[in-house]
Coordinates of C-alpha atoms in Angstrom, one line a residue:
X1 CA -7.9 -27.7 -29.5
X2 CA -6.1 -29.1 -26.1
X3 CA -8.3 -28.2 -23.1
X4 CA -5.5 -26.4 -21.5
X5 CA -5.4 -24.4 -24.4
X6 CA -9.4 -24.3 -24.4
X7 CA -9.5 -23.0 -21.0
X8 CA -7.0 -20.5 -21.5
X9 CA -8.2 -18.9 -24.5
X10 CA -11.4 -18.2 -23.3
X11 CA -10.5 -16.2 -20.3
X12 CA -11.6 -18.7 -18.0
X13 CA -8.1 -19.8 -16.6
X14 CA -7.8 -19.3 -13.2
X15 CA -8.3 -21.1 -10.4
X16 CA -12.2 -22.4 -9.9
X17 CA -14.5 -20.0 -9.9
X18 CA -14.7 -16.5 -8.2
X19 CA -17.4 -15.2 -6.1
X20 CA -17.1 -12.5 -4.3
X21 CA -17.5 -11.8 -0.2
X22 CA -17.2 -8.6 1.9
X23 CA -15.5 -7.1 -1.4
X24 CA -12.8 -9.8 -2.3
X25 CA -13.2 -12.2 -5.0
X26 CA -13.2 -15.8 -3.5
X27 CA -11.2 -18.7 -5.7
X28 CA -12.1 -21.8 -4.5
X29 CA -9.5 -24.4 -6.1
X30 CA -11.3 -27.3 -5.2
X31 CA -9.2 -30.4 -6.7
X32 CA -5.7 -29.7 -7.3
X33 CA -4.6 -32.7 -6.7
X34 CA -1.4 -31.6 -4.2
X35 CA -4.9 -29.9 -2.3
X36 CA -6.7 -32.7 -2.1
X37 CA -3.7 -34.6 -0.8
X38 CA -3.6 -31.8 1.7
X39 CA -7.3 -32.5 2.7
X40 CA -7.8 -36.3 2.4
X41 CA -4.3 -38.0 2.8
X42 CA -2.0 -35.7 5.0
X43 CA -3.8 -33.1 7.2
X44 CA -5.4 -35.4 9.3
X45 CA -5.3 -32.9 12.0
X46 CA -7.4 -30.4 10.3
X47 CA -4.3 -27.7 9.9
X48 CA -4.6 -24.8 7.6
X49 CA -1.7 -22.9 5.7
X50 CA -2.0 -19.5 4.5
X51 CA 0.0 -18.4 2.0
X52 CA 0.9 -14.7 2.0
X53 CA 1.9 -13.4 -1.5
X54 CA 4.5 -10.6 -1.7
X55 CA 4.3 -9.3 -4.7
X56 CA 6.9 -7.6 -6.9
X57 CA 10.6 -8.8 -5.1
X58 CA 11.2 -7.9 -1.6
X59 CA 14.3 -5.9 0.0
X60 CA 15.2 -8.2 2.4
X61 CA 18.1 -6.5 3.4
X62 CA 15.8 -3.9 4.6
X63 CA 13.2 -6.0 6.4
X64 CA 15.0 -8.2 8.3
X65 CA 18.6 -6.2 8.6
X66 CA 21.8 -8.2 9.1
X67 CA 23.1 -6.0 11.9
X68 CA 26.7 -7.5 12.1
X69 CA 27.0 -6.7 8.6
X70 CA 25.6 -2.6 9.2
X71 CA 29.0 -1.1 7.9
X72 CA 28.9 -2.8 4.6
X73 CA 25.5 -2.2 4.1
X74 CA 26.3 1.2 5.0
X75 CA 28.8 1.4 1.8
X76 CA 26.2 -0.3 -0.6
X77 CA 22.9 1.2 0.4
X78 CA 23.7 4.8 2.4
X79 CA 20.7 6.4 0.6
X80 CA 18.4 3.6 1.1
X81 CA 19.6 1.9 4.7
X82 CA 17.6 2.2 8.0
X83 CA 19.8 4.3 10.3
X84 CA 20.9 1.8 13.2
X85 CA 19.7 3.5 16.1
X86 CA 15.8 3.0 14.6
X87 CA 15.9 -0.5 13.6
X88 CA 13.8 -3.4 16.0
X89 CA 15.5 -5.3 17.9
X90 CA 14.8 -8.9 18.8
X91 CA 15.1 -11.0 22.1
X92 CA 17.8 -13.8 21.8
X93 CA 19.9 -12.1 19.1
X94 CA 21.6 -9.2 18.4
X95 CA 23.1 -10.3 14.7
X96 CA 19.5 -9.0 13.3
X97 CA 16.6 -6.4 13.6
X98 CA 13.6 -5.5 12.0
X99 CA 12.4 -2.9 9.7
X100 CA 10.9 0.2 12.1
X101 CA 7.7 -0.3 10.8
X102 CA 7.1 -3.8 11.7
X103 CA 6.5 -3.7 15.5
X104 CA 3.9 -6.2 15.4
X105 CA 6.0 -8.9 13.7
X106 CA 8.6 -8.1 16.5
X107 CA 6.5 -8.6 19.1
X108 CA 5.3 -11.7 17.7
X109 CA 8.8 -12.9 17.3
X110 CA 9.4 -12.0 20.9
X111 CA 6.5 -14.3 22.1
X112 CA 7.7 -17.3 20.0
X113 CA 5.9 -16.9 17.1
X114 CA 7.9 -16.6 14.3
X115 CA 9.8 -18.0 12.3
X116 CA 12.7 -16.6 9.8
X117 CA 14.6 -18.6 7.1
X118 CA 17.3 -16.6 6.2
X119 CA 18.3 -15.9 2.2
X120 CA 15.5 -18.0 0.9
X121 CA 15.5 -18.1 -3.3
X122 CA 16.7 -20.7 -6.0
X123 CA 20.2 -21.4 -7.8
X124 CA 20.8 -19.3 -11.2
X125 CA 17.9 -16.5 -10.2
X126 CA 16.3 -15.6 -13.4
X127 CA 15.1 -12.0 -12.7
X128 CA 12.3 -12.0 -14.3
X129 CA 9.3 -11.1 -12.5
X130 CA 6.8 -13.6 -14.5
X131 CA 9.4 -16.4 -14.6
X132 CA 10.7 -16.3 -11.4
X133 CA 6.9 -16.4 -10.2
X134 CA 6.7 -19.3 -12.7
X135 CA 9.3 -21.0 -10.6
X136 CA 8.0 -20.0 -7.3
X137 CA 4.9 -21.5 -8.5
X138 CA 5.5 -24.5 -10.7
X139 CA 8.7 -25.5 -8.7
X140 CA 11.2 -25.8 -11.4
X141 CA 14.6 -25.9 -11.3
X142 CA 15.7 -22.0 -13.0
X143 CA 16.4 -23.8 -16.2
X144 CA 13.5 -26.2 -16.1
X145 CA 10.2 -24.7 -18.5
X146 CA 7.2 -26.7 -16.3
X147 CA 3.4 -26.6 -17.2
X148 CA 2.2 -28.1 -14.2
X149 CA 1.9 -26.4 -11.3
X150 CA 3.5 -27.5 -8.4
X151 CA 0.3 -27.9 -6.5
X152 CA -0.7 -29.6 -9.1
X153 CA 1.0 -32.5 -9.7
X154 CA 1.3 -34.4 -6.7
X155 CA -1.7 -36.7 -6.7
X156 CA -2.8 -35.9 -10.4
X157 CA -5.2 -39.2 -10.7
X158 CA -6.2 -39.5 -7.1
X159 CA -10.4 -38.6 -8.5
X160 CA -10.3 -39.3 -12.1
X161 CA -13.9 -38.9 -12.0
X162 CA -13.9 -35.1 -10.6
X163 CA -15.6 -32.6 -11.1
X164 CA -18.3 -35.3 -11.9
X165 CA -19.9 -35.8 -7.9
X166 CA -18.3 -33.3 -6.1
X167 CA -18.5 -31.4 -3.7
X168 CA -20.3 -34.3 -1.9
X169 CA -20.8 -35.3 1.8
X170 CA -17.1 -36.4 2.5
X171 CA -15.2 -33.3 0.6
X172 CA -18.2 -30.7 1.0
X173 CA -15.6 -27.4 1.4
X174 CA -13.3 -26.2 -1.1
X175 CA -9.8 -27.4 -1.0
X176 CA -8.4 -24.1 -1.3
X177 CA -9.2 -20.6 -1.4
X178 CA -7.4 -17.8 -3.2
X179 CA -8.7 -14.3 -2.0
X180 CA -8.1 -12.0 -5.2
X181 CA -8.7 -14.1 -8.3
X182 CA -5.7 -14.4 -10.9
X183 CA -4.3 -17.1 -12.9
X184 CA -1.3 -19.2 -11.1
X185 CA 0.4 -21.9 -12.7
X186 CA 0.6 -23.4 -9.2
X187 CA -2.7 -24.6 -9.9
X188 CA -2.1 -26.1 -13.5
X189 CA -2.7 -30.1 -13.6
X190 CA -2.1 -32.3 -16.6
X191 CA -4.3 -31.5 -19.0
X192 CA -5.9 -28.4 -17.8
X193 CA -6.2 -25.7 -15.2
X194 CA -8.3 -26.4 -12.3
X195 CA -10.6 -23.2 -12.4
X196 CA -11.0 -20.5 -13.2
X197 CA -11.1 -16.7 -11.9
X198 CA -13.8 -13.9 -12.8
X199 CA -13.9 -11.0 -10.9
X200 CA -17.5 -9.9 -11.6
X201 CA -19.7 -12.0 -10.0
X202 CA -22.6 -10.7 -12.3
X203 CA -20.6 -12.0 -14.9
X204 CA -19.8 -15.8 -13.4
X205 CA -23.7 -15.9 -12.3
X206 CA -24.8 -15.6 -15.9
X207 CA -22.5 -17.9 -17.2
X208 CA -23.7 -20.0 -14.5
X209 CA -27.3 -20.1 -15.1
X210 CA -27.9 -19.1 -18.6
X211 CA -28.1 -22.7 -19.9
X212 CA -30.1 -22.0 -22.8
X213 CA -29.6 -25.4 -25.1
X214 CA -27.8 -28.6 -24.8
X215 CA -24.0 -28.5 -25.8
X216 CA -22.9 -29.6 -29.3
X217 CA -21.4 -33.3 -29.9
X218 CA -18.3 -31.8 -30.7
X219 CA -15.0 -31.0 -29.0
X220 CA -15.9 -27.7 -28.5
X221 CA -19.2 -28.7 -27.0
X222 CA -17.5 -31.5 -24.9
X223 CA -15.2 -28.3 -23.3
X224 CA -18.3 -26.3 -22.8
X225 CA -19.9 -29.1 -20.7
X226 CA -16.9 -29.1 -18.8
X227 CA -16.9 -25.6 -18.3
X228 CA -20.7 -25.5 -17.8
X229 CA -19.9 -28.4 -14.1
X230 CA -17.3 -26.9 -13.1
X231 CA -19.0 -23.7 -13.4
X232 CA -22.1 -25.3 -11.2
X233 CA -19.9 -26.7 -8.9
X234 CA -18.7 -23.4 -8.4
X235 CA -22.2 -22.4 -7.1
X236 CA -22.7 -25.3 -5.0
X237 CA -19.6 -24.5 -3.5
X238 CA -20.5 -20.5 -3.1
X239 CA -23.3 -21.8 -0.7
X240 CA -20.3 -23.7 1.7
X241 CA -18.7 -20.5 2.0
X242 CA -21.5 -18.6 2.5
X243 CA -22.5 -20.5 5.1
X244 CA -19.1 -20.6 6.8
X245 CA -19.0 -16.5 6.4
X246 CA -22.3 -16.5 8.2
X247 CA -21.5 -18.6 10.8
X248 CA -17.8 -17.4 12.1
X249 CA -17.0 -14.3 13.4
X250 CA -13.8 -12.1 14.3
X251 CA -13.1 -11.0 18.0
X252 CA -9.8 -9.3 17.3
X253 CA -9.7 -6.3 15.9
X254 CA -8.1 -5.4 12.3
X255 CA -6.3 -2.4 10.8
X256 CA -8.2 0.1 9.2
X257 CA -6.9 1.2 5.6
X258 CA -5.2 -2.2 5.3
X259 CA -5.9 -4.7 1.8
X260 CA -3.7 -7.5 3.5
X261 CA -5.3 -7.1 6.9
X262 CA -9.0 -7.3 5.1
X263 CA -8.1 -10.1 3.3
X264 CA -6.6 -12.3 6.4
X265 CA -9.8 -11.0 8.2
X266 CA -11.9 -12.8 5.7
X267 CA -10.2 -16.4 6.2
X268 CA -9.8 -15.9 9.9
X269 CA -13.8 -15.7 9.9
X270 CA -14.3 -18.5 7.5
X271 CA -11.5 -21.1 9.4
X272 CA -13.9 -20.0 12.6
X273 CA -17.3 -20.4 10.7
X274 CA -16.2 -24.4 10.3
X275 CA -14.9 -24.6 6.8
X276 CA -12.6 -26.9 6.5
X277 CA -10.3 -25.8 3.9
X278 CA -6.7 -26.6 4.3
X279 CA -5.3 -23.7 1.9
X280 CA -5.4 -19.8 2.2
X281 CA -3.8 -17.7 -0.5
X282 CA -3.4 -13.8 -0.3
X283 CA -1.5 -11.3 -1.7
X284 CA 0.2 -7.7 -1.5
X285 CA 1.5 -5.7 -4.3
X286 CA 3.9 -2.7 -4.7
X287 CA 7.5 -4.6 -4.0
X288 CA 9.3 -3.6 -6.8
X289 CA 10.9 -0.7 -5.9
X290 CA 13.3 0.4 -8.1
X291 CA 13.0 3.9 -7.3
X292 CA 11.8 5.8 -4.1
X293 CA 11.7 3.3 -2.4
X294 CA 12.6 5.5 0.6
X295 CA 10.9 9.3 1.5
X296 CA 14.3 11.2 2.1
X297 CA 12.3 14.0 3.3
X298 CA 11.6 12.4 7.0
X299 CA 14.2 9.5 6.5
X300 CA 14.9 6.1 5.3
X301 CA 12.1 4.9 7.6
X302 CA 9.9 5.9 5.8
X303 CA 8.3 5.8 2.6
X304 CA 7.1 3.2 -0.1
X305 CA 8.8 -0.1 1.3
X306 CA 8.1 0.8 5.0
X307 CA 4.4 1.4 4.4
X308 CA 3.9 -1.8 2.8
X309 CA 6.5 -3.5 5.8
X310 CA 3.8 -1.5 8.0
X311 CA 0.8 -3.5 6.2
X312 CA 2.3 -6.2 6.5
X313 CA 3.2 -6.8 9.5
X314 CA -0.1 -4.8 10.9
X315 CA -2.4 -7.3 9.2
X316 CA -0.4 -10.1 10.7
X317 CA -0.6 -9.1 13.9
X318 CA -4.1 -8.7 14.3
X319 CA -4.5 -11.9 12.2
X320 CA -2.4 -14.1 15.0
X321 CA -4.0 -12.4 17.6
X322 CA -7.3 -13.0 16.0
X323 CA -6.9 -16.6 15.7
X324 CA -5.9 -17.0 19.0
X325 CA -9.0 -15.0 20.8
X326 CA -11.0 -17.7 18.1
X327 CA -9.2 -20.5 20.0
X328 CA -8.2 -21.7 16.4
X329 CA -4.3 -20.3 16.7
X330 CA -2.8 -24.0 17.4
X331 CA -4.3 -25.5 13.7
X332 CA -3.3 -22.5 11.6
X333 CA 0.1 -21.6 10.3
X334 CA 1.2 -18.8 7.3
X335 CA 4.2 -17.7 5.8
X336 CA 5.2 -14.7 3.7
X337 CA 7.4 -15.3 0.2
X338 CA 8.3 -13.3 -2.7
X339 CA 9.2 -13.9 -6.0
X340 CA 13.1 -12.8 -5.4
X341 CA 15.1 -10.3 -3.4
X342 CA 16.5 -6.9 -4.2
X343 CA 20.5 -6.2 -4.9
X344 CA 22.3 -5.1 -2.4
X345 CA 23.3 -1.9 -3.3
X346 CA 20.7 0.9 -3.8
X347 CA 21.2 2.7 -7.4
X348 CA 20.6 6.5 -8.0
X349 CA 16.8 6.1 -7.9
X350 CA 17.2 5.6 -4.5
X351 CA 15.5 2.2 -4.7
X352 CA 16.9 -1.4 -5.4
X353 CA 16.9 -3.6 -8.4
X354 CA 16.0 -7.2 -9.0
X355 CA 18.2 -9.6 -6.3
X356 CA 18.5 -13.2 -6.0
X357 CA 17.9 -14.0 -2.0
X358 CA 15.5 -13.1 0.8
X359 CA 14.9 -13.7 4.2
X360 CA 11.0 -15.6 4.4
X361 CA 8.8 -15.8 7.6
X362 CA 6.6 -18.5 8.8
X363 CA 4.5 -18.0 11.8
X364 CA 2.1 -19.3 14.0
X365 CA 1.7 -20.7 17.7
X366 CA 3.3 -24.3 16.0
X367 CA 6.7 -22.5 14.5
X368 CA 9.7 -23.4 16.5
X369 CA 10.7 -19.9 16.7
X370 CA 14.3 -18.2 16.0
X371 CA 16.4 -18.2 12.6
X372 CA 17.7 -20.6 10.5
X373 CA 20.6 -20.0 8.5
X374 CA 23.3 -17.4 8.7
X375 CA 23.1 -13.2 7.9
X376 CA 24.7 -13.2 4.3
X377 CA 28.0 -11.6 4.4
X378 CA 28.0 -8.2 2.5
X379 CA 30.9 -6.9 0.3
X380 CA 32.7 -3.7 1.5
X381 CA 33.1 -2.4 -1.7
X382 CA 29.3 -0.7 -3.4
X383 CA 27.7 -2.3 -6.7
X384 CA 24.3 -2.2 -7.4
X385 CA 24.9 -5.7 -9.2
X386 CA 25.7 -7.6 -6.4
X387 CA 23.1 -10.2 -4.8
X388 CA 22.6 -12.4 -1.5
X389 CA 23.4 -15.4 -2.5
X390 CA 20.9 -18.2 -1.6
X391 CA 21.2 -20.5 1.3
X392 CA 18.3 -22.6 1.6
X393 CA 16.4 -23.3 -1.4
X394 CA 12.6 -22.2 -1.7
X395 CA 11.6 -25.7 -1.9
X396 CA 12.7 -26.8 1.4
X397 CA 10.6 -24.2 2.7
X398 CA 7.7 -26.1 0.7
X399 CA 9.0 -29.5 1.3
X400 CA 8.8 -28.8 5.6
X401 CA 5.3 -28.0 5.3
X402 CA 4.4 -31.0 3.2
X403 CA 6.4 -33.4 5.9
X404 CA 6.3 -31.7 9.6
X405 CA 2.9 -29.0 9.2
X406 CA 0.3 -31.5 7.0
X407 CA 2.3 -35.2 7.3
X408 CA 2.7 -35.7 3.6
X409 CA 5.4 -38.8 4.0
X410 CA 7.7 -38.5 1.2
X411 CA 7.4 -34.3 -0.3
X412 CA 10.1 -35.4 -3.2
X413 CA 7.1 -37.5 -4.6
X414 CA 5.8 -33.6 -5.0
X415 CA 8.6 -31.4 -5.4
X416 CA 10.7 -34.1 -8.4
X417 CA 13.7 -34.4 -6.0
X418 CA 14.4 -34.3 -2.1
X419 CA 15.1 -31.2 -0.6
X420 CA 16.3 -30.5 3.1
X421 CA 13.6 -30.4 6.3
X422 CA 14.4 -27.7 7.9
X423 CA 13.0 -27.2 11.5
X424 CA 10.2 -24.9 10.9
X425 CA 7.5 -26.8 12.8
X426 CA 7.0 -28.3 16.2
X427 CA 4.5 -31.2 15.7
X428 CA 6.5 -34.3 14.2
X429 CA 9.5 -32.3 13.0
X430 CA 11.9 -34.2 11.1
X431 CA 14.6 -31.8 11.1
X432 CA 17.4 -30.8 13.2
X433 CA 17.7 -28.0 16.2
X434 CA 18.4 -24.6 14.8
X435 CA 22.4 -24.5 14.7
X436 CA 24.9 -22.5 13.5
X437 CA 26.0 -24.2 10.6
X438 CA 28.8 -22.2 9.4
X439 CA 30.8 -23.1 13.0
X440 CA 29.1 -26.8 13.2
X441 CA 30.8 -27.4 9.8
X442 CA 33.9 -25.8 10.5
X443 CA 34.0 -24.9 6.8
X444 CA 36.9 -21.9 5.9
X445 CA 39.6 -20.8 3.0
X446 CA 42.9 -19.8 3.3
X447 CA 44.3 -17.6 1.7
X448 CA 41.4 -15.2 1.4
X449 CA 41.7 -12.6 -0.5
X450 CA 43.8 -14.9 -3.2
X451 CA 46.1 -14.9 -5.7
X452 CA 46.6 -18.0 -7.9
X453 CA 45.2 -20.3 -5.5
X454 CA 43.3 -21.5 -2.2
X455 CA 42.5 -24.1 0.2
X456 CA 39.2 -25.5 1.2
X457 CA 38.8 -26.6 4.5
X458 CA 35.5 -28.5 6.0
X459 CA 35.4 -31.0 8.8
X460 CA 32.6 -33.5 9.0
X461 CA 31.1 -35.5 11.6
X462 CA 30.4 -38.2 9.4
X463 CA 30.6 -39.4 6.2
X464 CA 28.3 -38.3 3.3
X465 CA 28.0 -36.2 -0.1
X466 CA 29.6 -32.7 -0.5
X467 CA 29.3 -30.3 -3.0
X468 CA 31.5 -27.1 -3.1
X469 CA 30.2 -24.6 -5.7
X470 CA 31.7 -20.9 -6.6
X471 CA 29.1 -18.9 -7.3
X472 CA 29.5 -15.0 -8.4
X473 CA 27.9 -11.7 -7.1
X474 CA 24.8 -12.8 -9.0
X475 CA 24.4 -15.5 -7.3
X476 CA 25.0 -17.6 -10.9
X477 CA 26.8 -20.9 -10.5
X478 CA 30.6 -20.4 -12.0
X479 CA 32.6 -23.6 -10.9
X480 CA 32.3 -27.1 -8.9
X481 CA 35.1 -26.9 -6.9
X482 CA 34.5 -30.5 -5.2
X483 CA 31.7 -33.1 -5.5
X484 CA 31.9 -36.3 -4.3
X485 CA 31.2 -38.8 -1.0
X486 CA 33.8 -37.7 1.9
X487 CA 34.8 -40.0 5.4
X488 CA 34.3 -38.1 8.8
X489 CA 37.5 -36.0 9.3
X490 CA 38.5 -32.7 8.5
X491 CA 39.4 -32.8 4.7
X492 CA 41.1 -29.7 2.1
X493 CA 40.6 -28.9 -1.8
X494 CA 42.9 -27.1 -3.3
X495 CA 41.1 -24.7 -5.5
X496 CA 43.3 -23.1 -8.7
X497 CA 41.7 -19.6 -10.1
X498 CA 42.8 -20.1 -13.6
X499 CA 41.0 -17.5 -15.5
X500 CA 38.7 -16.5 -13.1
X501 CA 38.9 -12.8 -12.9
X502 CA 39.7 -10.4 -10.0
X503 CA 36.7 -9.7 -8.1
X504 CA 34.5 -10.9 -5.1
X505 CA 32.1 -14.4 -5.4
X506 CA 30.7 -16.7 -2.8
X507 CA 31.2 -20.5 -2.4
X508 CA 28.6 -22.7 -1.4
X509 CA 29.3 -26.0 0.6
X510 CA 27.0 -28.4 1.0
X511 CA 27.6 -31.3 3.7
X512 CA 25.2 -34.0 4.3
X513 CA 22.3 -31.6 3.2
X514 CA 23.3 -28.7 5.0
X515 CA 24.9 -25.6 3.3
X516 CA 27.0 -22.5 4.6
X517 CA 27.6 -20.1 1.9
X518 CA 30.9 -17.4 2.6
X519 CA 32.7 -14.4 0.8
X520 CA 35.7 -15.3 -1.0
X521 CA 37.9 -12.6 -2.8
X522 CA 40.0 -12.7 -6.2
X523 CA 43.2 -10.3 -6.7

């Protein structure tokens, strides 16, 4: 039997081993291998990321509201939609505003702190819940099956010889810690996952310590062995933590009745306690709202979404302002992501199904703060099918805070191709200022609406690749209208419809790595 297949049969395959502190089940994912690049080779400045888990697809067309596009919404959504006069509005801009509920992220965005990439996702969104996770986590292309887990791959034989001498005197803290144990394919290596996850801790300390007779010669007994270090590494690791817990502290105060806020409580006081783990994971379920998703009884500001919007950005809050009483706030960075958006028209449940593209928010005293990207342009007429297309693919996200937050020199080395740097981070950011790249590109059709045909029209400031895509309501790839290298000038494609039926889609341009995706309409 493969080990993979070993570990995952017996239960065991998660990430490390659990133990549990002030009520959450610690994961310490001590070497995946992108991890341990994190902690050896690129995060010489002893940053931490944490990694905030939304789970179930959020409506980001309800979190962070596209106010220039309020009348369409208004003909998609009307049972689901903030009313306009409640929504948050933010310093610098008056194109968005936030859900009611999330005053704390608005005041952090108003002091600089935050970050928002608009109409984050990946090309041919699958819908699935476990596959678009899968995706998330593995960081496969939609039709790309991948055992590895992202995380997992990028310095695969960088300790052959772990978990043989570890944790020692030069890598004495876990690499990672997941608060909430479960099994993430992010965390898959080669040949077998790097942990595992048990939520008793009774359970994990028997396993531990009832030793009672040498393992067989066998395969079987070879696996067991295995099990049995990495199990005792576990424990050796428990006392790091332990320690850490004992020694840090939290002077902000935290939300009361919060499971998000708890959680980011717990890694605030380990970061101040000395640990040196570069990684933070935790999560919040309940985003799947296909149905009341709103309390019509005291409004669309209320209800299931806004109470977990309310967590949410409660927990942050007191998280950021935590860090920065602990006089840590300048090492630490996190960022929110879900698996996929929601459509964006509500359906009779008065909820939203399964979308393609959401906004995504990084924070943290080191963001460069505003928003990058452009509000998706809504339809005006209402279907429940129709989806935010995506504009900046999740792996860009990933591959900035390989390159500008922990130095890692060349992220395509982790990610299987290059992706854009977009200009998340301060310290040694790579990419450009925050621009609006629909008028910097200069990219339009005429006729729109068309009948038989139209005319693409992008001007570029130099020469480079371009690739002009049509994509329908579902944000599925139909057509390549143009693909090729281009001079600097304004150039046109003329695009013939063909069979393409009556309707609305979206094109996609892509010039020299930047993309502007607008509304284009068949009759």
């Amino acid at each position: 039997m493969k080990r993979r297949s070993f570990l995952r049969n017996t239960g065991l395959a998660a990430a490390w081993a659990s133990f549990q502190h002030q009520g959450y089940a610690l994961n310490p994912m001590a070497q995946v291998p992108f991890l341990r690049a994190l902690a050896e080779g690129g995060n010489q400045q002893d940053r931490v990321l944490v990694l905030i888990q939304l789970n179930g697809g959020n409506d980001g067309l309800n979190t962070f509201i596209p106010l220039d596009q309020y009348d369409n919404l208004a003909l998609n959504r009307a049972n689901v939609l903030i009313n306009e006069n409640e929504i948050l509005n933010l310093n610098g801009t008056i194109k968005n505003g936030l859900h009611p509920s999330m005053t704390a992220l608005r005041d952090m965005y108003n002091n600089g702190l935050v970050s928002v990439v608009q109409n984050v996702g990946y090309p041919n969104q699958d819908y699935s819940h476990f596959r678009s996770t899968d995706i998330w986590m593995s960081g496969a292309d939609s039709d790309q099956i991948l055992e590895t887990g992202w995380a997992g791959r990028y310095l695969q034989n960088l300790h052959p010889a772990f978990p043989d001498g570890y944790p020692n005197a030069d890598n004495p803290d876990p690499l990672a810690i997941q608060i909430g144990a479960f099994v993430s394919l992010a965390l898959m290596g080669n040949t077998f996952p790097m942990g595992m996850g048990i939520q008793d801790p009774s359970i994990f300390y028997d396993f531990v310590n009832d030793i009672p007779e040498p393992t067989p010669n066998t395969p079987y007994g070879q696996e067991l062995a295995f099990l049995r270090l990495v199990s005792l590494q576990a424990e050796l690791y428990y006392e790091s933590v332990k320690n850490a817990a004992a020694m840090g502290s939290n002077l902000g105060a935290y939300p009361q009745n919060n499971r998000l806020a708890d959680q980011l409580r717990i890694v605030a006081q380990l970061i101040s306690g000395g640990l040196t783990t570069p990684i933070y994971i935790v999560s919040l379920d309940g985003f799947d709202t296909h149905s009341e998703q709103v309390d019509g009884t005291f409004g669309n500001a209320e209800g299931v979404h806004a109470n977990l919007l309310r967590i949410v950005s409660e927990a942050i809050g007191a998280f950021q302002n935590d860090l920065k009483l602990l006089g840590i706030d300048d090492r630490v960075a996190g960022m929110t992501f879900s698996e996929f958006g929601r459509t964006i028209g509500s359906n009779a449940s008065v909820g939203t199904d399964h979308g393609a593209a959401a906004p995504l928010f990084v924070f943290g005293k080191e963001v460069i703060p505003g928003i990058i990207g452009d509000n998706p342009e809504i339809p005006d007429n209402q279907s429940i099918s129709y989806d935010v297309p995506m504009q900046h693919d999740f792996r860009s996200v990933y591959a900035s805070a390989l390159k500008d937050w922990f130095g890692v020199a060349n992220p395509e080395d982790i990610l299987g191709q290059e992706f854009p740097i977009l200009p998340i981070f301060k310290a040694a950011s790579s990419g450009t200022q925050v621009v609006d790249t629909a008028n910097s590109m200069q990219v339009s059709n005429y006729p729109n609406p068309f009948h038989s045909s139209t005319t693409f029209t992008f001007t570029m400031e130099n020469s480079g690749e371009v690739l002009i895509t049509l994509v329908d309501m579902n944000g599925r790839e139909l057509k390549t209208v143009a693909q090729g290298n281009y001079p600097s000038g304004t150039h046109r494609v003329l695009f013939n419809r063909n069979e393409l039926p009556n309707g609305h889609y979206f094109y996609q341009v892509k010039v020299n790595g930047k993309m502007v995706t607008k509304h284009l309409v068949v009759n």
